[in-house]
Structures are given as structure tokens and as C-alpha cells.
Coordinates of C-alpha atoms and ligand atoms in Angstrom, one line a residue:
M33 CA 88.3 132.0 98.3
T34 CA 85.5 130.9 100.6
S35 CA 85.3 130.2 104.2
A36 CA 82.5 127.7 103.7
T37 CA 84.9 124.9 102.8
D38 CA 87.8 123.3 104.7
F39 CA 90.1 123.9 101.7
D40 CA 90.0 125.8 98.4
A41 CA 91.5 122.7 96.8
V42 CA 92.1 119.1 97.8
V43 CA 94.8 117.2 95.8
V44 CA 94.7 113.4 95.8
G45 CA 98.2 111.9 95.4
A46 CA 101.7 113.0 96.3
G47 CA 103.7 111.9 93.3
F48 CA 105.4 114.4 91.0
A49 CA 101.9 115.7 90.0
G50 CA 100.6 116.2 93.5
L51 CA 103.8 117.8 94.7
Y52 CA 104.0 120.4 91.9
M53 CA 100.2 121.1 92.2
L54 CA 100.6 121.8 95.9
H55 CA 103.6 124.1 95.2
R56 CA 101.7 126.1 92.6
L57 CA 98.4 126.4 94.4
R58 CA 100.0 127.4 97.7
G59 CA 102.1 130.0 95.8
E60 CA 98.8 131.5 94.5
G61 CA 97.5 131.8 98.0
Y62 CA 95.0 128.9 98.0
R63 CA 94.3 126.8 101.0
V64 CA 95.4 123.3 99.9
R65 CA 95.6 119.8 101.4
V66 CA 97.2 116.8 99.7
Y67 CA 96.1 113.3 100.7
E68 CA 98.4 110.4 99.9
A69 CA 97.7 106.7 100.5
G70 CA 101.4 105.8 100.9
A71 CA 103.5 106.4 104.0
G72 CA 105.7 108.7 101.9
I73 CA 105.7 111.0 99.0
G74 CA 107.1 110.2 95.5
G75 CA 104.3 108.1 94.0
T76 CA 105.7 105.7 91.4
W77 CA 109.2 106.0 93.0
Y78 CA 107.8 105.4 96.5
W79 CA 106.1 102.2 95.4
N80 CA 108.3 100.6 92.7
R81 CA 111.4 99.6 94.7
Y82 CA 112.0 96.4 92.8
P83 CA 115.6 95.5 92.0
G84 CA 116.8 97.3 88.9
A85 CA 114.1 100.0 88.9
R86 CA 115.1 103.1 87.0
C87 CA 113.7 105.7 84.7
D88 CA 114.1 105.2 81.0
V89 CA 113.8 108.8 80.0
E90 CA 117.2 110.3 80.6
S91 CA 117.6 111.7 84.1
M92 CA 118.6 115.2 82.9
Q93 CA 115.2 115.4 81.2
Y94 CA 113.2 113.3 83.7
S95 CA 113.0 116.1 86.2
Y96 CA 111.1 119.3 86.9
Q97 CA 111.8 122.4 85.0
F98 CA 109.7 124.9 86.9
S99 CA 112.6 126.1 89.0
E100 CA 115.9 127.1 87.4
E101 CA 117.6 127.0 90.8
L102 CA 116.3 123.4 91.4
Q103 CA 117.5 122.1 88.0
Q104 CA 120.8 123.8 88.4
E105 CA 121.5 122.5 91.9
W106 CA 120.3 118.9 91.6
E107 CA 123.1 116.5 90.5
W108 CA 122.0 113.3 88.7
S109 CA 124.7 110.6 88.9
E110 CA 123.7 108.4 86.0
K111 CA 122.2 108.6 82.5
Y112 CA 119.2 106.8 83.8
A113 CA 118.7 107.4 87.6
T114 CA 117.9 104.6 89.9
Q115 CA 114.6 104.5 91.9
P116 CA 116.3 105.5 95.2
E117 CA 117.9 108.5 93.5
I118 CA 114.6 109.6 92.0
L119 CA 112.9 109.2 95.4
D120 CA 115.7 111.3 97.0
Y121 CA 115.0 113.9 94.3
A122 CA 111.2 113.9 95.2
E123 CA 112.1 114.3 98.9
H124 CA 114.6 117.1 98.1
V125 CA 111.8 119.0 96.1
A126 CA 109.4 118.5 99.0
E127 CA 111.8 119.9 101.5
R128 CA 113.2 122.6 99.4
F129 CA 109.7 124.0 98.7
D130 CA 108.4 123.2 102.2
L131 CA 105.6 120.9 100.9
H132 CA 105.4 118.3 103.7
R133 CA 103.3 120.5 106.0
D134 CA 100.3 120.3 103.7
I135 CA 100.5 116.6 102.8
Q136 CA 98.7 114.0 104.9
L137 CA 100.2 110.6 104.3
N138 CA 98.7 107.2 105.0
T139 CA 95.4 108.5 103.9
T140 CA 93.3 107.1 101.1
V141 CA 90.5 109.1 99.6
A142 CA 87.7 106.6 99.5
A143 CA 84.9 108.7 98.0
A144 CA 84.5 112.1 96.4
V145 CA 81.0 113.5 96.0
Y146 CA 80.0 116.7 94.3
D147 CA 77.5 118.8 96.2
E148 CA 75.6 120.7 93.6
G149 CA 74.0 123.1 96.0
G150 CA 77.2 124.6 97.2
D151 CA 79.5 123.8 94.3
V152 CA 81.7 121.9 96.7
W153 CA 83.4 118.5 96.8
R154 CA 83.0 116.3 99.8
L155 CA 85.8 113.9 100.2
E156 CA 85.6 110.9 102.4
L157 CA 88.9 109.6 103.8
D158 CA 89.5 106.0 104.7
G159 CA 89.5 106.8 108.5
G160 CA 85.9 108.1 108.0
D161 CA 86.8 111.8 108.1
V162 CA 85.1 114.1 105.6
V163 CA 86.6 117.2 104.2
T164 CA 85.2 119.8 101.8
A165 CA 86.9 121.8 99.0
R166 CA 85.8 123.9 96.1
Y167 CA 88.2 122.1 93.8
C168 CA 89.2 118.4 93.7
V169 CA 92.4 117.7 91.8
M170 CA 93.0 114.1 91.0
A171 CA 96.8 113.5 90.8
L172 CA 96.3 109.8 91.1
G173 CA 98.9 108.6 88.6
C174 CA 98.5 106.6 85.4
L175 CA 100.4 103.6 86.7
S176 CA 99.6 103.5 90.4
T177 CA 97.1 100.7 90.8
T178 CA 98.7 97.3 90.5
N179 CA 97.3 94.5 88.4
K180 CA 97.3 91.2 90.3
P181 CA 95.7 88.5 88.2
D182 CA 93.3 86.4 90.1
F183 CA 95.1 83.1 89.8
P184 CA 93.2 80.2 91.4
G185 CA 94.9 78.8 94.5
L186 CA 97.2 81.7 95.1
E187 CA 96.1 81.7 98.8
D188 CA 97.5 78.1 99.1
F189 CA 101.0 79.1 98.0
Q190 CA 103.4 78.8 100.9
G191 CA 106.1 80.9 99.5
A192 CA 106.5 84.7 99.4
V193 CA 104.5 86.8 97.0
Y194 CA 105.7 90.2 95.7
H195 CA 104.5 92.7 93.1
T196 CA 107.0 95.0 91.5
G197 CA 104.7 98.0 92.1
E198 CA 104.3 97.3 95.9
W199 CA 107.9 96.3 96.7
P200 CA 108.8 95.9 100.4
H201 CA 110.8 98.8 101.7
E202 CA 113.3 96.7 103.5
G203 CA 114.2 95.0 100.2
V204 CA 114.2 91.3 99.4
D205 CA 117.1 88.9 99.6
F206 CA 116.7 86.2 97.0
T207 CA 120.0 84.4 97.8
S208 CA 119.6 80.6 97.7
R209 CA 115.9 80.9 96.8
R210 CA 114.1 79.6 93.8
V211 CA 112.2 82.6 92.3
A212 CA 109.4 82.9 89.7
V213 CA 108.7 86.1 87.7
I214 CA 105.4 86.4 85.9
G215 CA 105.4 89.0 83.1
T216 CA 107.9 90.3 80.6
G217 CA 107.1 94.1 80.5
S218 CA 109.4 96.9 81.5
S219 CA 109.3 96.1 85.2
A220 CA 110.2 92.5 84.5
I221 CA 112.9 93.4 82.0
Q222 CA 114.6 95.7 84.5
S223 CA 114.3 93.3 87.5
I224 CA 115.0 89.9 85.9
P225 CA 118.8 90.4 85.3
V226 CA 119.3 91.6 88.9
I227 CA 117.2 88.8 90.4
A228 CA 118.9 86.2 88.3
E229 CA 122.3 87.2 89.7
Q230 CA 121.1 86.6 93.3
A231 CA 118.6 83.7 93.1
E232 CA 119.5 80.0 93.1
H233 CA 117.1 79.6 90.2
L234 CA 114.8 82.0 88.3
T235 CA 111.8 80.8 86.2
V236 CA 110.3 83.5 84.0
F237 CA 106.7 83.0 82.8
Q238 CA 106.2 84.8 79.5
R239 CA 102.8 85.4 77.9
T240 CA 104.0 87.9 75.3
P241 CA 107.7 88.6 74.4
N242 CA 108.7 92.3 74.3
F243 CA 111.2 94.4 72.3
A244 CA 113.9 96.0 74.4
I245 CA 116.7 98.3 73.4
P246 CA 119.9 98.5 75.4
A247 CA 120.1 101.4 77.9
W248 CA 123.9 101.7 77.7
N249 CA 123.5 103.2 81.1
A250 CA 126.6 105.0 82.5
P251 CA 127.7 107.7 85.0
L252 CA 126.9 111.1 83.6
E253 CA 130.0 113.0 82.4
P254 CA 130.6 116.3 84.2
D255 CA 131.2 118.1 80.9
E256 CA 127.9 116.8 79.5
V257 CA 126.0 118.0 82.6
R258 CA 127.8 121.4 82.5
A259 CA 126.8 121.8 78.8
I260 CA 123.1 121.0 79.5
K261 CA 123.0 123.3 82.6
A262 CA 124.6 126.1 80.7
D263 CA 121.4 126.2 78.6
Y264 CA 118.8 124.0 80.4
A265 CA 116.0 126.2 79.0
G266 CA 117.2 125.4 75.5
L267 CA 117.1 121.7 76.0
R268 CA 113.6 122.0 77.6
A269 CA 112.3 124.0 74.7
K270 CA 113.6 121.4 72.2
A271 CA 112.0 118.7 74.2
K272 CA 108.7 120.5 74.3
A273 CA 108.7 120.7 70.5
R274 CA 108.8 116.9 70.3
Q275 CA 105.8 114.6 70.0
T276 CA 107.1 112.8 73.1
G277 CA 108.2 115.8 75.1
V278 CA 111.7 114.4 75.2
Y279 CA 114.6 115.6 73.1
F280 CA 116.8 113.1 71.3
L281 CA 118.4 113.0 67.9
S282 CA 115.9 111.6 65.4
N283 CA 115.4 111.5 61.6
E284 CA 112.6 113.0 59.7
F285 CA 112.4 110.7 56.8
S286 CA 110.9 107.4 56.0
A287 CA 112.5 104.0 56.4
H288 CA 111.6 103.4 52.8
S289 CA 113.5 106.5 51.6
V290 CA 116.9 104.7 52.0
N291 CA 118.2 101.4 50.6
A292 CA 118.5 98.3 52.8
A293 CA 122.2 98.8 53.6
E294 CA 121.7 102.5 54.6
R295 CA 118.7 101.5 56.7
E296 CA 120.7 98.9 58.5
G297 CA 123.4 101.5 59.2
I298 CA 120.9 103.9 60.6
Y299 CA 119.4 101.3 62.9
E300 CA 122.9 100.3 64.0
E301 CA 123.6 104.0 64.9
F302 CA 120.3 104.3 66.9
W303 CA 120.9 100.9 68.6
T304 CA 124.3 102.2 69.7
R305 CA 122.7 105.4 71.1
G306 CA 120.2 103.1 72.9
G307 CA 117.0 103.5 74.8
L308 CA 113.6 104.8 73.6
S309 CA 115.2 107.0 71.0
F310 CA 115.5 103.9 68.8
L311 CA 112.1 104.6 67.4
G312 CA 113.4 108.0 66.1
A313 CA 115.5 106.2 63.5
F314 CA 112.7 106.9 60.9
D315 CA 109.6 109.0 61.1
D316 CA 107.2 106.4 59.9
L317 CA 107.9 103.5 62.3
L318 CA 104.7 103.9 64.2
V319 CA 102.4 104.6 61.3
D320 CA 103.6 102.4 58.5
E321 CA 103.5 98.6 59.1
T322 CA 106.1 97.8 56.5
A323 CA 108.5 100.4 57.8
N324 CA 108.0 99.1 61.3
A325 CA 108.7 95.6 60.1
T326 CA 112.3 96.6 59.1
A327 CA 112.9 97.9 62.6
A328 CA 111.4 94.9 64.2
A329 CA 113.5 92.6 62.0
F330 CA 116.7 94.5 63.0
V331 CA 115.9 94.1 66.7
R332 CA 115.0 90.5 66.4
A333 CA 118.4 89.8 64.8
K334 CA 120.1 91.5 67.7
I335 CA 118.1 89.4 70.1
R336 CA 119.3 86.3 68.2
E337 CA 122.9 87.4 68.5
K338 CA 122.5 87.8 72.3
V339 CA 120.7 84.5 73.1
A340 CA 122.9 81.4 72.6
N341 CA 120.1 78.9 72.3
P342 CA 118.2 79.5 69.0
A343 CA 114.9 78.0 70.2
L344 CA 115.0 80.3 73.3
A345 CA 115.9 83.2 71.1
D346 CA 112.8 82.5 68.9
L347 CA 110.6 82.5 72.0
L348 CA 112.1 85.8 73.2
A349 CA 112.0 87.6 69.9
P350 CA 108.6 89.3 69.4
Q351 CA 106.9 88.7 66.0
T352 CA 104.8 91.8 66.5
I353 CA 105.0 95.6 65.8
I354 CA 107.9 97.2 67.6
G355 CA 106.6 100.0 69.8
C356 CA 103.0 98.8 69.8
K357 CA 103.3 97.7 73.4
R358 CA 105.5 100.3 75.1
L359 CA 109.1 99.8 74.1
C360 CA 111.3 98.5 76.9
V361 CA 114.9 99.6 77.8
D362 CA 117.2 96.9 79.1
S363 CA 120.5 96.2 80.7
G364 CA 121.5 92.6 80.0
Y365 CA 117.9 91.3 79.8
F366 CA 118.3 88.9 76.8
E367 CA 121.8 87.8 77.9
T368 CA 120.3 86.7 81.3
F369 CA 118.6 83.8 79.5
N370 CA 122.1 82.3 78.7
R371 CA 122.6 81.7 82.4
D372 CA 122.3 78.1 83.8
N373 CA 120.1 79.2 86.6
V374 CA 117.4 80.9 84.4
T375 CA 114.5 79.1 82.7
L376 CA 111.8 80.6 80.4
V377 CA 108.3 79.1 80.4
D378 CA 106.1 80.1 77.5
V379 CA 102.5 80.6 78.7
S380 CA 101.2 82.2 75.5
E381 CA 99.1 79.1 74.5
D382 CA 98.8 77.2 77.8
A383 CA 98.1 79.9 80.4
I384 CA 99.1 79.5 84.0
D385 CA 96.5 77.1 85.5
G386 CA 96.8 78.3 89.0
F387 CA 98.9 78.0 92.2
T388 CA 99.7 75.1 94.5
A389 CA 101.3 75.1 97.9
S390 CA 104.8 74.9 96.3
G391 CA 104.4 76.8 93.1
L392 CA 102.2 76.9 90.0
T393 CA 101.2 74.7 87.2
V394 CA 101.0 75.2 83.4
A395 CA 99.2 72.6 81.4
G396 CA 99.4 70.4 84.4
A397 CA 103.2 70.6 84.7
A398 CA 104.4 71.7 88.1
H399 CA 106.9 74.6 88.6
N400 CA 108.1 74.9 92.1
F401 CA 109.7 77.9 93.8
D402 CA 110.1 79.7 97.1
A403 CA 109.0 83.2 96.0
V404 CA 107.0 84.7 93.1
V405 CA 107.3 88.2 91.7
F406 CA 104.2 89.5 89.9
A407 CA 105.6 91.8 87.2
T408 CA 102.1 92.0 85.8
G409 CA 101.8 95.7 85.6
F410 CA 99.0 98.1 86.4
D411 CA 95.3 98.8 86.0
A412 CA 96.6 101.7 83.9
M413 CA 95.1 105.2 83.5
T414 CA 91.6 104.5 85.0
G415 CA 92.4 102.0 87.7
S416 CA 93.0 104.6 90.4
F417 CA 89.8 106.4 89.5
T418 CA 87.6 103.3 89.6
R419 CA 88.8 102.6 93.1
I420 CA 87.4 105.9 94.4
D421 CA 83.6 106.3 94.6
I422 CA 83.4 109.5 92.6
R423 CA 80.0 111.0 92.1
G424 CA 79.2 114.1 90.1
R425 CA 76.0 115.9 89.2
D426 CA 72.8 114.0 90.1
G427 CA 74.9 111.5 92.0
L428 CA 76.2 110.1 88.7
P429 CA 79.1 107.6 89.5
L430 CA 82.2 108.2 87.4
N431 CA 82.5 104.4 87.0
R432 CA 79.1 104.4 85.3
K433 CA 80.0 107.3 83.0
W434 CA 83.2 105.6 82.0
E435 CA 81.7 102.1 81.7
A436 CA 82.5 101.9 78.0
G437 CA 85.9 103.7 78.5
P438 CA 87.0 107.0 79.9
R439 CA 85.5 110.2 78.4
T440 CA 87.2 113.5 79.1
Y441 CA 87.7 117.0 77.7
L442 CA 91.4 117.3 77.1
G443 CA 92.1 114.7 79.8
L444 CA 91.7 117.6 82.2
C445 CA 88.0 117.4 83.1
T446 CA 84.9 115.3 82.5
A447 CA 81.4 116.6 81.9
G448 CA 79.0 116.1 84.9
F449 CA 81.9 116.5 87.4
P450 CA 82.3 120.2 87.9
N451 CA 85.5 121.6 89.5
M452 CA 87.2 118.2 89.3
F453 CA 90.5 118.4 87.5
M454 CA 92.7 115.4 86.5
I455 CA 96.4 115.6 86.0
T456 CA 97.6 113.5 83.0
G457 CA 94.1 112.0 82.7
P458 CA 93.0 109.7 79.9
G459 CA 92.6 111.7 76.7
S460 CA 95.8 113.7 77.3
P461 CA 99.3 112.7 76.1
S462 CA 100.4 111.6 79.6
V463 CA 102.1 108.2 79.3
L464 CA 103.0 108.7 75.6
A465 CA 105.3 111.6 76.6
S466 CA 107.9 112.3 79.3
M467 CA 105.6 112.5 82.2
I468 CA 107.1 115.2 84.3
Q469 CA 106.9 117.5 81.3
T470 CA 103.2 116.6 80.8
I471 CA 102.5 117.0 84.6
E472 CA 103.9 120.5 84.6
Q473 CA 101.9 121.5 81.6
H474 CA 98.7 120.2 83.2
V475 CA 99.3 121.8 86.6
D476 CA 100.2 125.2 85.1
W477 CA 97.1 125.1 82.9
I478 CA 94.8 124.2 85.9
V479 CA 96.3 126.9 88.1
D480 CA 95.9 129.5 85.4
C481 CA 92.3 128.4 84.9
M482 CA 91.6 128.7 88.6
G483 CA 93.2 132.2 88.7
H484 CA 91.1 133.3 85.7
M485 CA 88.0 132.1 87.7
R486 CA 89.1 133.8 90.8
D487 CA 89.6 137.1 88.9
K488 CA 86.1 136.8 87.4
G489 CA 84.4 135.8 90.7
Q490 CA 83.5 132.4 89.2
V491 CA 83.1 129.3 91.4
M492 CA 82.2 126.5 88.9
I493 CA 83.8 125.1 85.8
E494 CA 82.5 122.1 83.9
A495 CA 83.4 120.6 80.5
E496 CA 80.6 120.9 77.9
L497 CA 79.3 117.5 76.8
A498 CA 79.5 118.4 73.1
D499 CA 83.1 119.5 73.3
E500 CA 84.0 116.5 75.3
D501 CA 82.4 114.2 72.8
A502 CA 84.3 116.0 70.0
W503 CA 87.6 115.6 71.9
V504 CA 87.0 111.9 72.5
E505 CA 86.3 111.4 68.8
H506 CA 89.5 113.2 68.0
V507 CA 91.4 111.1 70.5
N508 CA 90.0 108.0 68.9
E509 CA 90.7 109.1 65.3
A510 CA 94.3 109.9 66.2
A511 CA 94.7 106.5 67.8
A512 CA 93.3 104.8 64.8
K513 CA 96.1 106.2 62.6
S514 CA 98.8 104.8 64.8
L515 CA 100.1 101.2 64.8
R516 CA 100.0 101.6 68.6
S517 CA 96.3 100.9 68.7
T518 CA 96.7 97.6 66.9
C519 CA 97.8 95.2 69.7
S520 CA 96.9 94.4 73.2
S521 CA 98.7 96.7 75.6
W522 CA 98.0 98.6 78.8
Y523 CA 97.3 101.7 76.7
L524 CA 94.0 99.9 75.8
G525 CA 93.4 98.3 79.2
G526 CA 94.7 95.1 77.6
S527 CA 95.8 93.1 80.6
I528 CA 92.7 93.8 82.7
P529 CA 89.9 91.3 82.1
G530 CA 86.6 93.0 81.3
R531 CA 88.1 96.4 80.5
P532 CA 86.7 98.0 77.3
R533 CA 89.2 98.1 74.5
V534 CA 89.7 101.9 74.2
F535 CA 93.1 103.5 73.5
M536 CA 93.3 105.9 76.5
P537 CA 96.1 108.4 76.0
Y538 CA 96.1 111.1 73.3
I539 CA 98.5 110.1 70.6
G540 CA 98.4 113.3 68.5
G541 CA 101.6 114.5 70.1
F542 CA 102.6 116.9 72.9
P543 CA 103.0 120.1 70.9
I544 CA 99.6 119.9 69.2
Y545 CA 98.0 119.1 72.5
V546 CA 99.7 122.1 74.2
E547 CA 98.6 124.4 71.4
K548 CA 95.0 123.1 71.9
C549 CA 95.0 123.7 75.6
D550 CA 96.5 127.2 75.2
S551 CA 93.9 128.1 72.5
V552 CA 91.1 126.9 74.8
A553 CA 92.4 129.1 77.6
A554 CA 92.9 132.1 75.3
A555 CA 89.3 131.8 74.1
D556 CA 88.0 132.2 77.7
Y557 CA 88.0 128.5 78.3
A558 CA 86.1 127.5 75.2
G559 CA 84.4 124.1 75.7
F560 CA 83.9 124.8 79.4
R561 CA 80.9 126.3 81.1
L562 CA 82.0 128.7 83.9
A563 CA 79.6 130.2 86.4
Ligands
LIG235 P1 102.2 108.6 90.8 O1 103.6 108.9 90.9 O2 101.7 107.4 90.4 O3 101.5 109.2 92.1 C1 100.1 109.0 92.3 C2 100.0 108.9 93.8 O4 98.6 108.9 94.1 C3 100.5 107.6 94.4 O5 101.4 107.8 95.4 C4 99.2 106.9 95.0 O6 99.5 106.3 96.2 C5 98.3 108.1 95.2 N1 96.9 107.8 95.2 C6 96.2 107.1 94.2 N2 94.9 107.0 94.6 C7 94.8 107.5 95.8 C8 93.7 107.7 96.7 N3 92.5 107.2 96.4 N4 93.9 108.3 97.9 C9 95.2 108.8 98.2 N5 96.2 108.6 97.4 C10 96.1 108.0 96.2 N6 107.5 108.1 83.2 C11 108.4 108.7 82.5 O7 108.1 109.7 81.9 N7 109.7 108.3 82.4 C12 110.2 107.2 83.0 O8 111.3 106.8 82.9 C13 109.2 106.4 83.8 N8 109.6 105.3 84.5 C14 108.6 104.6 85.2 C15 109.0 103.5 85.9 C16 108.0 102.7 86.6 C17 108.4 101.5 87.3 C18 106.7 103.1 86.6 C19 105.6 102.3 87.3 C20 106.3 104.3 85.9 C21 107.3 105.1 85.2 N9 106.9 106.2 84.6 C22 107.9 106.9 83.9 C23 105.6 106.8 84.7 C24 105.5 107.5 86.1 O9 104.4 107.0 86.7 C25 105.4 109.0 86.0 O10 106.6 109.5 85.4 C26 105.3 109.9 87.2 O11 106.1 109.4 88.3 C27 103.8 109.9 87.6 O12 103.6 110.8 88.7 P2 102.2 111.1 89.2 O13 102.3 112.0 90.4 O14 101.3 111.5 88.1 O15 101.6 109.7 89.7
LIG236 P1 103.3 95.8 81.7 O1 104.1 96.4 80.7 O2 101.8 95.9 81.7 O3 103.7 94.2 81.8 C1 103.0 93.3 82.4 C2 103.4 91.9 82.0 O4 102.7 91.0 82.8 C3 103.2 91.6 80.5 O5 104.3 90.9 80.1 C4 101.9 90.8 80.6 O6 101.7 90.0 79.5 C5 102.1 90.0 81.8 N1 100.9 89.5 82.4 C6 99.8 90.2 82.9 N2 98.9 89.4 83.3 C7 99.3 88.1 83.1 C8 98.8 86.8 83.3 N3 97.6 86.6 83.8 N4 99.6 85.7 83.0 C9 100.8 85.9 82.4 N5 101.4 87.1 82.2 C10 100.6 88.2 82.5 O7 103.7 96.3 83.2 P2 105.1 96.9 83.7 O8 106.2 96.0 83.2 O9 105.0 97.1 85.2 O10 105.2 98.3 83.0 C11 104.1 99.2 82.9 C12 104.6 100.5 82.5 O11 105.3 101.2 83.5 C13 105.6 100.5 81.4 O12 105.1 100.2 80.1 C14 106.3 101.8 81.5 O13 105.5 102.8 81.0 C15 106.3 102.0 83.0 N6 107.6 101.4 83.5 C16 108.8 102.0 83.1 C17 110.0 101.5 83.4 C18 111.2 102.1 83.0 O14 112.1 101.5 82.4 N7 111.4 103.4 83.3 C19 110.0 100.3 84.2 C20 108.8 99.8 84.6 C21 107.6 100.3 84.2 P3 100.9 90.5 78.2 O15 101.8 91.4 77.5 O16 100.6 89.2 77.4 O17 99.7 91.2 78.7

């Protein structure tokens, strides 16, 4: 494309997004380099090695579809694959498509500065090296920067400190140890039952209870796999037509359109199927508060059936909108609280005061343990961007542009930062859909766009500010219609002190979004300035 840069494109991150981006760009003949902070590829599945870590989109759908051979040859063993199996899959993909040779591991991109004179990005690596590229593709991940609350006195704690998202590779043996887990989101809900089986005692610190639906995980039946593989494209097409990019049986009528007994029967049926598809029981659960309340009441009753101590069940049963915070999928989570070696501490009113040498205190009461697990989540969606010193036109820092919340055109680009693409950026469906599906759609769109520019001899693409503003307004309007924007969650930067309260992903649904992206491309990249 040009010999004046080190690379045509630099990709930051080697998770599923970075890997597929590399494969596509190299296939189109571009000179590409991927930089990855970790010592291995796989992103989420490289970092999150905590006990019990799995996907909660079914394995047969939580996988790439770009290669028919790949999806035919890979064998998932369970309905929901474990973290090691997903990481093996990422490694298999990297080897099968010979990706490793263009990936530089153990390398954090510290800064990315746009040089207006040459329409070139200069990237500064943590070792001090600088590389240049025409395009900078941010494949940073939406859930890749951990959130570690700044508890006073943590440095005095004499025990071991872990975060689910930075789990030691050698594993952790909790046998005979008193363990604390802070947080009750998806990572906690997956890890707590496993840690409880090993630890001498487990204390869980809960600020907000969460709804969880049983996974009913099981080995995959060969007949089921054969049937899917006989028409994988058919399943993918059905998934693509769904709001969430995942196919499962769902109803297209209101919770109010049936009587109470019928409604209960339908919830029971969806409970028995398990997992995230529970919210497909009726089509108004995320838009109608009274409809949602019927689903929430059903799940609360289930929690009460599972937890022997009624007072404990009350603490564990959320009184909030189901699906407002991301729904969790569990395997024996609530039952774990029936164990003699598990204690729940409610920190909703009295927050954790801070740490001591032997544990932490809540309202002055000491809780002592040998190890603490932070299951406190991520600085989601924008955290990995804010950690890079990204500067666009006139030296404008991205952090300043996004001070009041992220602003993008289609979650793909942001005005003032030409030739910088984001994969699953804020303002795209990303985390509200099955992510490998959304990653492939973004990567394909970006590669097509670059091909269009190459054909026309263009070297610069930038989102128009007016189109970006209109898109942001649309993203906000869509969010306002959903119950999902009504509570504190990581979708809104909820757990990060000081983050502006902005609903970051696009909630209008995957099919509408794909249609919008395709129509923009078909109209010669309407809303972008190309030069
Ligand atoms: P990541 O996998 O997050 O990869 C981004 C990479 O960029 C990381 O390796 C990071 O080290 C690197 N990076 C970031 N900043 C820099 C920098 N400055 N320099 C160099 N490298 C950098 N989604 C689903 O759809 N279904 C699921 O079941 C599901 N389960 C999940 C379970 C867990 C525990 C978590 C945390 C997330 C889960 N997700 C799930 C979301 C998951 O993040 C995505 O599915 C997908 O793996 C994201 O891929 P990615 O490549 O976009 O980002
Ligand atoms: P999370 O959902 O953000 O949960 C973090 C938990 O930590 C919350 O319970 C939060 O409480 C608590 N917390 C944060 N700061 C705290 C503080 N100072 N004091 C006490 N509690 C505090 O993070 P996560 O569980 O890692 O999950 C993040 C996302 O990753 C998920 O929603 C999902 O998209 C993905 N994921 C998926 C799976 C899967 O099953 N496939 C597994 C793990 C993660 P509040 O709610 O009160 O803020």
C-alpha cells in the first residue's frame, strides 16, 4: 500500500477480534502486525482462568463461522465449553491459519498518535519502540481491563490477592484455606461453587444480588452435533436474524397475553431449557416493567426453593429488574449457600471499610481469611482505550473527547481519529450479542472498507462529526426504551467511580445494526469522509 510505513495496519490485541482481523488483512495482502500485552493469544480466555470459567453462549454458536472447514473439524465437548477448551480453540485457529508469525506477544501499546501530515499512525510500544502504520485497529476487548476497587489498607493484607480476570496460570489450590470472594456477578457466580468445594471456608461479600438461570451444562450429544454440522450455515443464519446474534427458541408474544397459570408454565419450560434463553420466554421482558416483574418473581421463587435458610434466600434474591444487569448462568450457585463452610456478608448498606493484615472489616466487624478473590469485574468497554494515550487530529486525546462518555459512529470509528477502527467499540451491539458473531461482522466490514479505499486510491477515512452525533443520539434513544438502562451495571460504567453514566453498547439489535452498516457501505461509506 505504501512503503513509507512499517505496516499497512497495526492491530492491538490478540483475542478473537485481533486473530480474525489478522487473518482477513493478511489474506488481502496487507502488511500487518498484531501487538498483544499478554504472553499468549486468546484475550478473555487467556486471562480469565478462574475456577469454573466457561462461556454462557452455547459452544456450537460461540465459535467462528468464517471457515466452514474450521467449524466442521472442531469438536466441542460440552454444551458450554470450559475456559481451557476455548483457549485450545483459539490456539488451534492461530496454528491452522498460521497467525503466530505476525503476532508480537508481551507487548503493550502505550500510545497511538495520528500524524496528520502523512495520514499515518505512530504507535509507541511499552519497550520504547515506535512503529508506524496507515491503519490502527483497536481489538482491545470490551472486558479486558480489570476493575480493582481501591480498598484502603489492601497493601497491608498478608494473604494472597487474586482477580478473576488475571488468574495465575499455574492455578490456585484453596485446600485448607479461608477464602473471601468480593462480588456476585457472572465471574463470581461461576467460581463460587467450585471454590467452596475446595476451601476450608468461603466468605462471599455481596453488594448487589444477581439473577442466575441454571446452565444445565452437559456433554454434547454426537447426534445433536451432527445435526448442527449438517447445516451449520442454517444455524448461523438463524442466529444472525436474532437481536442477540444467538439462536434459541423464543416466544414472540407478551407476558400479559397469557393467564397466570400459562405464564408460569412457559417460565417453567424456559427454566428447564436454562441459560440466557430464559429472557426469550416473552418478547416484552426487557421493555415492560410489569412483564419483567412476572419473570423476576418466578426466578425469586426458584431461588427460595434452592436456599434452605429463608433469611439467606431473601438476601440472595434480587428485588430488581431481571436482565437489567447482565443475566448470569449458574451451576449450583444458590445451593452453595446451603453449605456449612460458606457465609454470605451483605455489603449493600455498610460497604467494605478496608483491609487489615488478616482480612477486611465491614462496619467495624472483622472478617479474616487467607486469600481474597476480587470478582469485581472490568472497566468495561472504554477501560482499555483510556489506558492508551490515543491522540487524533490536532493532538486531541481520545480521553478528552470521551470525557462525558464514548462517542463513535457505528462503534467503528470516532471523528477526529482518522484511520482508527474499533472492533466491537462502544455504540455497536458488541456485548449485547454473541461476541464472536459481532466481531466477525465488524472485521469483515472494516476489511471491505479498506479494500474499497485501496481500489479508489484513498488513504484516509474519518467519521463525519454530524453523523457521529446522530448515531450517538440514536444509541441513547434506543437505550432509553430498554429497561436495561435503568439500573447500575457495567453497561453504564456502573462499578467504576467517576465514570459518566452512559449506556455504552447499541441496544437496537444485531440485525438492524448490520443493515445500517451495510447500507452505509453501499452508499459509498455515507457518514465518512474519504480522501
Ligand atoms: P479480548 O478477548 O478481551 O482481547 C483483547 C486483547 O487485547 C487482550 O488479550 C488484551 O491483553 C489486549 N490488549 C488490550 N489493550 C492492549 C494494549 N494497550 N496493548 C496490547 N494489547 C492490549 N462473550 C460471549 O459472547 N459469550 C460468552 O459466553 C462470553 N463469556 C465471557 C466470559 C468471561 C469470563 C469474560 C470476561 C467475557 C466473556 N465474553 C463472552 C465476552 C468476551 O470478552 C468476548 O466473547 C470475546 O472473547 C472478546 O474478544 P476480543 O478479541 O474482542 O477481546
Ligand atoms: P461484574 O458483572 O461487573 O460483577 C462485579 C461484581 O463485583 C458485582 O457484583 C459488583 O457489585 C461487585 N463489586 C464491584 N466493586 C465492588 C466493591 N467496591 N465492593 C463490593 N462489591 C463490588 O463482573 P464479572 O462478574 O467479571 O462479569 C463481567 C461480564 O463478563 C459479565 O457480565 C459477562 O458479560 C462476562 N462474563 C461472562 C461469563 C460467562 O458466564 N460466560 C463469566 C464471567 C464474565 P455491584 O453489582 O453492586 O456493582
